[in-house]
Amino acid sequence: MGRPALEVADIFRTHGPAWRRAQTGHLSLAQLKVMSAIEQCRTAALGGHVLHCDRCHAQEISYNSCRNRHCPKCQSRAAQRWLEERQADLLPVEYYHVVFTLPAPISDLAYRNKAAIYRLLFDVAAETLLTIAADPKHLGARIGATLVLHTWGSAMTHHPHVHGIVPGGGLSPDGTRWVACRRGFFLPVRVLSRLFRRRFIEELEKLHRAGQLRFFGDHAHLAEAAVFAGWLAPLCKSEWVVYAKRPFAGPQAVLAYLSRYTHRVAISNRRLVRMDEQGVTFRWKDYRAKGRTRQKTMTLSPDEFMRRFLLHVLPGGFHRIRHYGLLANADRRRQLARVRDLLNAPQPAPVIDETPVVALPTFMCRCCGGTLHVAEIIMRRPPIREPP
């Protein structure tokens, strides 16, 4: 696949320096690091190597990637490695896709409290799934779930929600049998929505009482307990969006979905259309419209485009893919082996890497198809550091 005509890196390189100066004091260190990484990705600043073809003597320069998890160019390899590790976790059952979304007022609050509220979104969504599934009135089983955090809508607005990938069943309370859900139906979304709303508001109130929420600007008055309680009151009665999609068409469809969603960033380079004097134009999907009219284009000023992109920079060390229940990392192998025994399904074959170890990677020549060898290593530029 060739290089896209326009990349997010091009926008940052062209308009980023002036915008950073204008936003001095308003951008976090994490956001500045993301901008720098994307601007330098696959350029001489990060070093690389010169490749030489022994057959046609062509030479090619390949620069290193930044490997930042917010970079549109660096996620495909990471996603592929993650998927290879997840293949052994798939079970021969139906899989369901459940989405938990925060209402707009809490989404606004979450921007200044990302670590606390995103973590709460993960934990309460997982608790809701596990609690309703364990209820004998619904499934009466211990289930597992993989949750993936997305913080954006198609237009790069701030829209925190988690996508849940859930096997269609679970272990009975005594662990002696597999309890399958009704075919084509997992759990009632209305029941999930009510419990998710109640538990999230309860935990949000606990965070407020513990002083773990920060309030700025239009939200500064919410620091008072009575005002915060009044602000929450309408949210206790509004509808919180929880919905379940149709079950996946087999385990391979689950992997295909995960390959698109697990390592996605706010916008891919493929969605960019052009950058000119009018601004940055990109494709987006309007989910309120129907049919082909959903596909639209939007033009933003470069400053607004960069602002929206950086809205979705996650706190350092925050994991955006998490596993719960039967799929929790601590006991996943044993639990899955137990489930496969109950389903009379074969255990996955151990992965044996028989690839011979080589000193340097090999590449194929674009001109003649011959083998390219590394002829020279290009060292990365030393970072410029301020004096102590």
mmCIF file of C-alpha atoms in Angstrom:
data_model
loop_
_atom_site.group_PDB
_atom_site.id
_atom_site.type_symbol
_atom_site.label_atom_id
_atom_site.label_comp_id
_atom_site.label_asym_id
_atom_site.label_seq_id
_atom_site.Cartn_x
_atom_site.Cartn_y
_atom_site.Cartn_z
ATOM 1 C CA MET A 1 0.000 0.000 0.000
ATOM 2 C CA GLY A 2 1.412 3.371 -1.007
ATOM 3 C CA ARG A 3 1.793 6.395 1.182
ATOM 4 C CA PRO A 4 -1.422 8.471 1.496
ATOM 5 C CA ALA A 5 -1.346 11.817 -0.282
ATOM 6 C CA LEU A 6 -1.996 13.596 3.026
ATOM 7 C CA GLU A 7 -1.111 12.506 6.552
ATOM 8 C CA VAL A 8 -1.798 13.838 10.030
ATOM 9 C CA ALA A 9 1.973 14.303 10.282
ATOM 10 C CA ASP A 10 1.878 16.745 7.333
ATOM 11 C CA ILE A 11 -0.707 18.869 9.141
ATOM 12 C CA PHE A 12 1.321 18.895 12.342
ATOM 13 C CA ARG A 13 4.556 19.746 10.529
ATOM 14 C CA THR A 14 2.955 22.586 8.571
ATOM 15 C CA HIS A 15 0.787 24.214 11.225
ATOM 16 C CA GLY A 16 2.016 22.719 14.496
ATOM 17 C CA PRO A 17 4.894 25.099 15.375
ATOM 18 C CA ALA A 18 2.778 28.263 15.159
ATOM 19 C CA TRP A 19 -0.110 26.625 16.993
ATOM 20 C CA ARG A 20 2.134 25.402 19.804
ATOM 21 C CA ARG A 21 3.409 28.943 20.309
ATOM 22 C CA ALA A 22 -0.155 30.283 20.392
ATOM 23 C CA GLN A 23 -1.182 27.586 22.894
ATOM 24 C CA THR A 24 1.769 27.989 25.246
ATOM 25 C CA GLY A 25 0.671 26.935 28.715
ATOM 26 C CA HIS A 26 -2.531 25.290 27.456
ATOM 27 C CA LEU A 27 -1.147 22.025 26.072
ATOM 28 C CA SER A 28 -0.168 19.178 28.373
ATOM 29 C CA LEU A 29 3.234 17.521 28.214
ATOM 30 C CA ALA A 30 1.557 14.342 26.908
ATOM 31 C CA GLN A 31 -0.045 16.265 24.034
ATOM 32 C CA LEU A 32 3.245 17.943 23.135
ATOM 33 C CA LYS A 33 4.983 14.557 23.116
ATOM 34 C CA VAL A 34 2.342 13.112 20.785
ATOM 35 C CA MET A 35 2.733 16.025 18.373
ATOM 36 C CA SER A 36 6.511 15.657 18.380
ATOM 37 C CA ALA A 37 6.359 11.887 17.853
ATOM 38 C CA ILE A 38 3.940 12.128 14.920
ATOM 39 C CA GLU A 39 5.942 14.913 13.278
ATOM 40 C CA GLN A 40 9.183 12.912 13.503
ATOM 41 C CA CYS A 41 7.718 9.499 12.616
ATOM 42 C CA ARG A 42 9.572 7.882 9.691
ATOM 43 C CA THR A 43 11.868 10.866 9.181
ATOM 44 C CA ALA A 44 15.625 11.261 9.523
ATOM 45 C CA ALA A 45 15.105 12.612 13.049
ATOM 46 C CA LEU A 46 14.473 9.071 14.323
ATOM 47 C CA GLY A 47 17.237 7.443 12.292
ATOM 48 C CA GLY A 48 16.888 4.440 10.029
ATOM 49 C CA HIS A 49 18.916 2.402 7.575
ATOM 50 C CA VAL A 50 20.094 2.405 3.961
ATOM 51 C CA LEU A 51 19.026 -0.689 1.999
ATOM 52 C CA HIS A 52 21.039 -2.013 -0.979
ATOM 53 C CA CYS A 53 19.844 -4.525 -3.607
ATOM 54 C CA ASP A 54 22.494 -7.038 -4.674
ATOM 55 C CA ARG A 55 20.682 -7.759 -7.952
ATOM 56 C CA CYS A 56 19.930 -4.330 -9.471
ATOM 57 C CA HIS A 57 22.080 -2.253 -7.059
ATOM 58 C CA ALA A 58 19.165 0.014 -6.186
ATOM 59 C CA GLN A 59 19.350 1.837 -2.883
ATOM 60 C CA GLU A 60 16.504 2.777 -0.595
ATOM 61 C CA ILE A 61 16.319 4.666 2.691
ATOM 62 C CA SER A 62 13.948 3.407 5.377
ATOM 63 C CA TYR A 63 13.387 5.608 8.430
ATOM 64 C CA ASN A 64 12.285 4.375 11.841
ATOM 65 C CA SER A 65 8.750 4.686 13.253
ATOM 66 C CA CYS A 66 7.874 6.585 16.422
ATOM 67 C CA ARG A 67 5.753 3.697 17.824
ATOM 68 C CA ASN A 68 3.515 6.155 19.649
ATOM 69 C CA ARG A 69 0.084 4.638 20.293
ATOM 70 C CA HIS A 70 -1.637 7.792 19.014
ATOM 71 C CA CYS A 71 0.215 7.800 15.681
ATOM 72 C CA PRO A 72 -1.946 6.760 12.676
ATOM 73 C CA LYS A 73 1.058 5.123 10.956
ATOM 74 C CA CYS A 74 2.302 2.979 13.832
ATOM 75 C CA GLN A 75 -0.749 0.997 14.908
ATOM 76 C CA SER A 76 -1.132 -1.654 12.190
ATOM 77 C CA ARG A 77 1.911 -3.678 13.296
ATOM 78 C CA ALA A 78 0.925 -3.390 16.964
ATOM 79 C CA ALA A 79 -2.616 -4.503 16.147
ATOM 80 C CA GLN A 80 -1.335 -7.521 14.208
ATOM 81 C CA ARG A 81 0.884 -8.665 17.065
ATOM 82 C CA TRP A 82 -1.974 -8.262 19.541
ATOM 83 C CA LEU A 83 -4.365 -10.239 17.323
ATOM 84 C CA GLU A 84 -1.928 -13.142 17.000
ATOM 85 C CA GLU A 85 -1.825 -13.374 20.780
ATOM 86 C CA ARG A 86 -5.638 -13.265 21.034
ATOM 87 C CA GLN A 87 -6.344 -16.071 18.556
ATOM 88 C CA ALA A 88 -5.688 -18.702 21.215
ATOM 89 C CA ASP A 89 -8.357 -17.099 23.439
ATOM 90 C CA LEU A 90 -11.259 -17.539 20.997
ATOM 91 C CA LEU A 91 -13.970 -20.041 21.918
ATOM 92 C CA PRO A 92 -16.276 -21.947 19.501
ATOM 93 C CA VAL A 93 -19.356 -19.967 20.596
ATOM 94 C CA GLU A 94 -21.294 -16.896 19.462
ATOM 95 C CA TYR A 95 -19.723 -13.550 20.316
ATOM 96 C CA TYR A 96 -21.633 -10.368 21.065
ATOM 97 C CA HIS A 97 -20.771 -6.687 20.762
ATOM 98 C CA VAL A 98 -22.054 -4.366 23.510
ATOM 99 C CA VAL A 99 -21.382 -0.601 23.694
ATOM 100 C CA PHE A 100 -21.574 1.570 26.834
ATOM 101 C CA THR A 101 -21.680 5.338 26.236
ATOM 102 C CA LEU A 102 -21.410 8.262 28.672
ATOM 103 C CA PRO A 103 -23.979 11.099 28.421
ATOM 104 C CA ALA A 104 -22.709 14.453 27.150
ATOM 105 C CA PRO A 105 -22.507 16.275 30.542
ATOM 106 C CA ILE A 106 -20.263 13.568 31.995
ATOM 107 C CA SER A 107 -18.227 13.440 28.773
ATOM 108 C CA ASP A 108 -17.479 17.151 29.250
ATOM 109 C CA LEU A 109 -16.421 16.501 32.832
ATOM 110 C CA ALA A 110 -14.281 13.551 31.745
ATOM 111 C CA TYR A 111 -11.962 15.668 29.611
ATOM 112 C CA ARG A 112 -10.335 17.228 32.715
ATOM 113 C CA ASN A 113 -10.549 13.964 34.672
ATOM 114 C CA LYS A 114 -9.535 11.420 32.062
ATOM 115 C CA ALA A 115 -7.786 8.838 34.237
ATOM 116 C CA ALA A 116 -10.490 8.779 36.925
ATOM 117 C CA ILE A 117 -13.585 8.764 34.704
ATOM 118 C CA TYR A 118 -12.212 6.528 31.946
ATOM 119 C CA ARG A 119 -11.193 3.991 34.599
ATOM 120 C CA LEU A 120 -14.669 4.270 36.114
ATOM 121 C CA LEU A 121 -16.239 3.722 32.687
ATOM 122 C CA PHE A 122 -14.237 0.491 32.279
ATOM 123 C CA ASP A 123 -14.963 -0.851 35.741
ATOM 124 C CA VAL A 124 -18.674 -0.043 35.842
ATOM 125 C CA ALA A 125 -19.304 -1.388 32.317
ATOM 126 C CA ALA A 126 -17.547 -4.647 33.245
ATOM 127 C CA GLU A 127 -19.351 -4.875 36.580
ATOM 128 C CA THR A 128 -22.693 -4.332 34.822
ATOM 129 C CA LEU A 129 -22.074 -7.131 32.345
ATOM 130 C CA LEU A 130 -20.829 -9.581 34.984
ATOM 131 C CA THR A 131 -23.651 -8.762 37.437
ATOM 132 C CA ILE A 132 -26.550 -9.087 34.988
ATOM 133 C CA ALA A 133 -25.069 -12.232 33.439
ATOM 134 C CA ALA A 134 -24.691 -13.827 36.898
ATOM 135 C CA ASP A 135 -28.369 -13.132 37.724
ATOM 136 C CA PRO A 136 -30.358 -16.426 37.400
ATOM 137 C CA LYS A 137 -33.221 -14.428 35.859
ATOM 138 C CA HIS A 138 -31.023 -13.696 32.844
ATOM 139 C CA LEU A 139 -28.085 -16.059 32.278
ATOM 140 C CA GLY A 140 -26.921 -17.272 35.662
ATOM 141 C CA ALA A 141 -23.297 -17.693 34.648
ATOM 142 C CA ARG A 142 -19.808 -16.244 35.072
ATOM 143 C CA ILE A 143 -18.849 -14.630 31.784
ATOM 144 C CA GLY A 144 -15.774 -12.971 30.329
ATOM 145 C CA ALA A 145 -15.430 -9.712 28.425
ATOM 146 C CA THR A 146 -12.838 -7.694 26.518
ATOM 147 C CA LEU A 147 -13.449 -3.933 26.670
ATOM 148 C CA VAL A 148 -11.874 -1.368 24.322
ATOM 149 C CA LEU A 149 -12.005 2.359 25.059
ATOM 150 C CA HIS A 150 -12.774 4.881 22.326
ATOM 151 C CA THR A 151 -12.971 8.566 23.197
ATOM 152 C CA TRP A 152 -13.998 10.018 19.828
ATOM 153 C CA GLY A 153 -16.908 10.299 17.462
ATOM 154 C CA SER A 154 -16.475 10.199 13.701
ATOM 155 C CA ALA A 155 -15.917 13.983 13.637
ATOM 156 C CA MET A 156 -13.203 13.693 16.346
ATOM 157 C CA THR A 157 -15.444 15.253 19.009
ATOM 158 C CA HIS A 158 -15.037 14.027 22.582
ATOM 159 C CA HIS A 159 -17.337 10.999 22.908
ATOM 160 C CA PRO A 160 -16.078 8.449 25.490
ATOM 161 C CA HIS A 161 -17.509 4.930 25.160
ATOM 162 C CA VAL A 162 -16.338 1.336 25.523
ATOM 163 C CA HIS A 163 -16.851 -1.494 23.064
ATOM 164 C CA GLY A 164 -17.350 -4.865 24.760
ATOM 165 C CA ILE A 165 -16.626 -8.172 22.982
ATOM 166 C CA VAL A 166 -18.348 -10.912 24.985
ATOM 167 C CA PRO A 167 -18.637 -14.696 24.450
ATOM 168 C CA GLY A 168 -22.267 -15.823 24.318
ATOM 169 C CA GLY A 169 -22.357 -17.741 27.582
ATOM 170 C CA GLY A 170 -20.378 -18.538 30.696
ATOM 171 C CA LEU A 171 -19.537 -21.031 33.406
ATOM 172 C CA SER A 172 -22.222 -22.122 35.844
ATOM 173 C CA PRO A 173 -21.682 -20.910 39.440
ATOM 174 C CA ASP A 174 -20.258 -24.303 40.457
ATOM 175 C CA GLY A 175 -18.035 -24.418 37.334
ATOM 176 C CA THR A 176 -19.323 -27.801 36.162
ATOM 177 C CA ARG A 177 -21.118 -26.803 32.945
ATOM 178 C CA TRP A 178 -21.217 -24.211 30.190
ATOM 179 C CA VAL A 179 -24.363 -22.050 30.189
ATOM 180 C CA ALA A 180 -25.101 -20.744 26.684
ATOM 181 C CA CYS A 181 -27.270 -17.696 26.105
ATOM 182 C CA ARG A 182 -30.318 -17.833 23.880
ATOM 183 C CA ARG A 183 -29.249 -17.890 20.229
ATOM 184 C CA GLY A 184 -29.078 -14.377 18.811
ATOM 185 C CA PHE A 185 -29.767 -12.718 22.190
ATOM 186 C CA PHE A 186 -27.251 -11.960 24.920
ATOM 187 C CA LEU A 187 -28.604 -9.739 27.720
ATOM 188 C CA PRO A 188 -31.467 -7.177 27.828
ATOM 189 C CA VAL A 189 -29.956 -3.771 27.051
ATOM 190 C CA ARG A 190 -32.591 -1.880 29.052
ATOM 191 C CA VAL A 191 -31.584 -3.761 32.200
ATOM 192 C CA LEU A 192 -27.899 -3.172 31.414
ATOM 193 C CA SER A 193 -28.548 0.548 30.876
ATOM 194 C CA ARG A 194 -30.366 1.005 34.200
ATOM 195 C CA LEU A 195 -27.710 -0.738 36.263
ATOM 196 C CA PHE A 196 -24.891 1.002 34.383
ATOM 197 C CA ARG A 197 -26.474 4.416 35.069
ATOM 198 C CA ARG A 198 -27.079 3.752 38.767
ATOM 199 C CA ARG A 199 -23.649 2.275 39.475
ATOM 200 C CA PHE A 200 -21.755 4.930 37.518
ATOM 201 C CA ILE A 201 -23.496 7.773 39.362
ATOM 202 C CA GLU A 202 -22.867 6.102 42.726
ATOM 203 C CA GLU A 203 -19.166 5.696 41.986
ATOM 204 C CA LEU A 204 -18.897 9.214 40.560
ATOM 205 C CA GLU A 205 -20.320 10.592 43.812
ATOM 206 C CA LYS A 206 -17.678 8.611 45.726
ATOM 207 C CA LEU A 207 -14.928 10.160 43.596
ATOM 208 C CA HIS A 208 -16.339 13.623 44.331
ATOM 209 C CA ARG A 209 -16.475 13.019 48.096
ATOM 210 C CA ALA A 210 -12.900 11.713 48.011
ATOM 211 C CA GLY A 211 -11.721 14.864 46.235
ATOM 212 C CA GLN A 212 -10.507 12.947 43.187
ATOM 213 C CA LEU A 213 -12.291 15.129 40.600
ATOM 214 C CA ARG A 214 -10.960 18.458 39.295
ATOM 215 C CA PHE A 215 -13.210 21.270 38.120
ATOM 216 C CA PHE A 216 -12.258 24.207 35.869
ATOM 217 C CA GLY A 217 -14.016 26.943 33.932
ATOM 218 C CA ASP A 218 -17.741 26.339 33.523
ATOM 219 C CA HIS A 219 -17.512 23.362 35.882
ATOM 220 C CA ALA A 220 -15.765 25.189 38.749
ATOM 221 C CA HIS A 221 -18.999 25.536 40.750
ATOM 222 C CA LEU A 222 -19.403 21.742 40.814
ATOM 223 C CA ALA A 223 -16.703 21.494 43.465
ATOM 224 C CA GLU A 224 -19.426 22.122 46.080
ATOM 225 C CA ALA A 225 -21.192 18.935 47.150
ATOM 226 C CA ALA A 226 -24.721 20.359 47.039
ATOM 227 C CA VAL A 227 -24.220 21.847 43.568
ATOM 228 C CA PHE A 228 -22.728 18.605 42.292
ATOM 229 C CA ALA A 229 -25.687 16.610 43.631
ATOM 230 C CA GLY A 230 -28.086 18.972 41.872
ATOM 231 C CA TRP A 231 -26.101 18.646 38.647
ATOM 232 C CA LEU A 232 -26.306 14.852 38.846
ATOM 233 C CA ALA A 233 -30.055 14.743 39.548
ATOM 234 C CA PRO A 234 -31.243 15.063 35.900
ATOM 235 C CA LEU A 235 -28.724 12.406 34.841
ATOM 236 C CA CYS A 236 -30.388 9.918 37.200
ATOM 237 C CA LYS A 237 -33.549 10.119 35.065
ATOM 238 C CA SER A 238 -32.147 10.495 31.549
ATOM 239 C CA GLU A 239 -31.543 7.581 29.187
ATOM 240 C CA TRP A 240 -27.977 6.279 29.069
ATOM 241 C CA VAL A 241 -27.080 4.692 25.759
ATOM 242 C CA VAL A 242 -26.211 1.012 26.009
ATOM 243 C CA TYR A 243 -26.816 -1.101 22.933
ATOM 244 C CA ALA A 244 -25.960 -4.554 21.655
ATOM 245 C CA LYS A 245 -25.257 -5.337 18.019
ATOM 246 C CA ARG A 246 -26.039 -8.584 16.238
ATOM 247 C CA PRO A 247 -23.740 -11.495 17.128
ATOM 248 C CA PHE A 248 -20.597 -11.894 15.087
ATOM 249 C CA ALA A 249 -20.596 -14.447 12.273
ATOM 250 C CA GLY A 250 -18.100 -16.774 13.910
ATOM 251 C CA PRO A 251 -14.757 -16.331 15.728
ATOM 252 C CA GLN A 252 -12.928 -15.140 12.606
ATOM 253 C CA ALA A 253 -15.384 -12.237 12.329
ATOM 254 C CA VAL A 254 -14.468 -11.329 15.908
ATOM 255 C CA LEU A 255 -10.796 -11.149 14.926
ATOM 256 C CA ALA A 256 -11.629 -9.067 11.852
ATOM 257 C CA TYR A 257 -13.557 -6.632 14.040
ATOM 258 C CA LEU A 258 -10.825 -6.454 16.657
ATOM 259 C CA SER A 259 -8.236 -5.759 13.964
ATOM 260 C CA ARG A 260 -10.171 -2.605 13.065
ATOM 261 C CA TYR A 261 -11.025 -1.389 16.568
ATOM 262 C CA THR A 262 -8.395 -2.321 19.139
ATOM 263 C CA HIS A 263 -5.574 -0.036 17.982
ATOM 264 C CA ARG A 264 -7.596 2.643 16.203
ATOM 265 C CA VAL A 265 -6.694 6.311 16.677
ATOM 266 C CA ALA A 266 -8.941 9.392 16.460
ATOM 267 C CA ILE A 267 -8.588 9.623 12.663
ATOM 268 C CA SER A 268 -6.707 7.554 10.103
ATOM 269 C CA ASN A 269 -4.718 9.038 7.238
ATOM 270 C CA ARG A 270 -7.094 7.362 4.770
ATOM 271 C CA ARG A 271 -9.915 9.663 5.866
ATOM 272 C CA LEU A 272 -7.987 12.846 5.056
ATOM 273 C CA VAL A 273 -9.028 14.467 1.755
ATOM 274 C CA ARG A 274 -6.966 17.641 1.374
ATOM 275 C CA MET A 275 -5.278 20.545 3.145
ATOM 276 C CA ASP A 276 -5.535 23.982 1.524
ATOM 277 C CA GLU A 277 -6.217 27.632 2.354
ATOM 278 C CA GLN A 278 -9.739 26.725 3.495
ATOM 279 C CA GLY A 279 -8.492 24.235 6.082
ATOM 280 C CA VAL A 280 -8.267 20.478 6.509
ATOM 281 C CA THR A 281 -10.999 18.406 4.851
ATOM 282 C CA PHE A 282 -11.727 14.837 5.936
ATOM 283 C CA ARG A 283 -14.423 12.203 5.559
ATOM 284 C CA TRP A 284 -16.733 11.416 8.451
ATOM 285 C CA LYS A 285 -19.877 9.387 9.094
ATOM 286 C CA ASP A 286 -23.069 11.057 10.325
ATOM 287 C CA TYR A 287 -24.839 8.295 12.271
ATOM 288 C CA ARG A 288 -28.017 10.381 12.552
ATOM 289 C CA ALA A 289 -28.500 10.147 8.783
ATOM 290 C CA LYS A 290 -29.497 7.030 6.874
ATOM 291 C CA GLY A 291 -28.054 5.148 3.927
ATOM 292 C CA ARG A 292 -25.447 6.727 1.706
ATOM 293 C CA THR A 293 -26.101 10.200 3.140
ATOM 294 C CA ARG A 294 -24.160 9.134 6.235
ATOM 295 C CA GLN A 295 -20.869 9.580 4.373
ATOM 296 C CA LYS A 296 -19.974 13.283 4.458
ATOM 297 C CA THR A 297 -16.957 15.571 4.380
ATOM 298 C CA MET A 298 -16.053 18.217 6.931
ATOM 299 C CA THR A 299 -13.571 21.093 6.719
ATOM 300 C CA LEU A 300 -11.928 22.445 9.868
ATOM 301 C CA SER A 301 -9.268 25.059 10.365
ATOM 302 C CA PRO A 302 -5.850 23.471 11.008
ATOM 303 C CA ASP A 303 -5.938 24.753 14.592
ATOM 304 C CA GLU A 304 -9.334 23.179 15.273
ATOM 305 C CA PHE A 305 -8.274 19.941 13.579
ATOM 306 C CA MET A 306 -5.194 19.653 15.803
ATOM 307 C CA ARG A 307 -7.209 20.595 18.898
ATOM 308 C CA ARG A 308 -9.751 17.848 18.224
ATOM 309 C CA PHE A 309 -7.050 15.276 17.502
ATOM 310 C CA LEU A 310 -5.259 16.020 20.771
ATOM 311 C CA LEU A 311 -8.479 15.778 22.781
ATOM 312 C CA HIS A 312 -7.970 12.027 22.660
ATOM 313 C CA VAL A 313 -4.442 11.755 24.040
ATOM 314 C CA LEU A 314 -4.662 9.266 26.912
ATOM 315 C CA PRO A 315 -2.921 9.670 30.277
ATOM 316 C CA GLY A 316 0.477 8.016 30.472
ATOM 317 C CA GLY A 317 0.308 4.315 31.304
ATOM 318 C CA PHE A 318 -3.462 4.113 30.831
ATOM 319 C CA HIS A 319 -4.529 0.800 29.239
ATOM 320 C CA ARG A 320 -7.280 1.170 26.643
ATOM 321 C CA ILE A 321 -7.830 -2.595 26.218
ATOM 322 C CA ARG A 322 -8.845 -4.544 29.328
ATOM 323 C CA HIS A 323 -10.104 -8.051 30.089
ATOM 324 C CA TYR A 324 -12.574 -9.072 32.782
ATOM 325 C CA GLY A 325 -14.215 -12.153 34.253
ATOM 326 C CA LEU A 326 -13.158 -15.395 32.599
ATOM 327 C CA LEU A 327 -10.822 -13.423 30.321
ATOM 328 C CA ALA A 328 -9.012 -11.559 33.102
ATOM 329 C CA ASN A 329 -5.267 -11.831 32.604
ATOM 330 C CA ALA A 330 -4.539 -13.378 36.008
ATOM 331 C CA ASP A 331 -6.454 -16.625 35.400
ATOM 332 C CA ARG A 332 -7.326 -16.596 31.698
ATOM 333 C CA ARG A 333 -5.451 -19.711 30.584
ATOM 334 C CA ARG A 334 -6.895 -21.953 33.269
ATOM 335 C CA GLN A 335 -10.444 -20.647 32.815
ATOM 336 C CA LEU A 336 -10.369 -21.016 29.033
ATOM 337 C CA ALA A 337 -8.962 -24.538 29.295
ATOM 338 C CA ARG A 338 -11.853 -25.424 31.615
ATOM 339 C CA VAL A 339 -14.397 -23.960 29.183
ATOM 340 C CA ARG A 340 -12.929 -25.888 26.236
ATOM 341 C CA ASP A 341 -13.158 -29.123 28.204
ATOM 342 C CA LEU A 342 -16.837 -28.485 28.905
ATOM 343 C CA LEU A 343 -17.473 -27.642 25.232
ATOM 344 C CA ASN A 344 -15.493 -30.673 24.018
ATOM 345 C CA ALA A 345 -13.392 -28.256 21.982
ATOM 346 C CA PRO A 346 -9.709 -28.953 21.227
ATOM 347 C CA GLN A 347 -7.145 -26.998 23.147
ATOM 348 C CA PRO A 348 -5.149 -24.545 20.990
ATOM 349 C CA ALA A 349 -1.849 -25.896 19.759
ATOM 350 C CA PRO A 350 1.155 -24.266 21.420
ATOM 351 C CA VAL A 351 2.787 -21.668 19.236
ATOM 352 C CA ILE A 352 6.292 -22.775 18.262
ATOM 353 C CA ASP A 353 8.354 -20.179 16.485
ATOM 354 C CA GLU A 354 10.516 -22.087 14.005
ATOM 355 C CA THR A 355 11.658 -18.976 12.198
ATOM 356 C CA PRO A 356 15.470 -18.977 12.006
ATOM 357 C CA VAL A 357 17.130 -16.212 13.923
ATOM 358 C CA VAL A 358 18.829 -13.693 11.676
ATOM 359 C CA ALA A 359 21.069 -10.864 12.592
ATOM 360 C CA LEU A 360 19.255 -8.257 10.517
ATOM 361 C CA PRO A 361 15.799 -8.099 8.902
ATOM 362 C CA THR A 362 15.452 -8.681 5.156
ATOM 363 C CA PHE A 363 13.422 -6.588 2.701
ATOM 364 C CA MET A 364 12.285 -7.011 -0.905
ATOM 365 C CA CYS A 365 13.422 -4.658 -3.651
ATOM 366 C CA ARG A 366 10.582 -2.698 -5.273
ATOM 367 C CA CYS A 367 12.421 -2.571 -8.614
ATOM 368 C CA CYS A 368 13.393 -6.198 -9.264
ATOM 369 C CA GLY A 369 12.026 -8.216 -6.364
ATOM 370 C CA GLY A 370 15.504 -9.067 -5.133
ATOM 371 C CA THR A 371 16.635 -9.080 -1.525
ATOM 372 C CA LEU A 372 17.611 -5.812 0.097
ATOM 373 C CA HIS A 373 20.360 -5.832 2.685
ATOM 374 C CA VAL A 374 21.114 -3.204 5.283
ATOM 375 C CA ALA A 375 24.145 -1.363 4.000
ATOM 376 C CA GLU A 376 24.285 1.484 6.510
ATOM 377 C CA ILE A 377 22.672 2.455 9.814
ATOM 378 C CA ILE A 378 21.463 6.053 10.141
ATOM 379 C CA MET A 379 21.660 7.201 13.743
ATOM 380 C CA ARG A 380 18.810 9.244 15.161
ATOM 381 C CA ARG A 381 19.399 12.890 15.955
ATOM 382 C CA PRO A 382 20.295 13.504 19.604
ATOM 383 C CA PRO A 383 17.438 15.281 21.392
ATOM 384 C CA ILE A 384 17.924 18.955 22.247
ATOM 385 C CA ARG A 385 17.865 19.304 26.023
ATOM 386 C CA GLU A 386 17.628 22.450 28.107
ATOM 387 C CA PRO A 387 20.539 23.190 30.452
ATOM 388 C CA PRO A 388 19.964 22.096 34.082
#
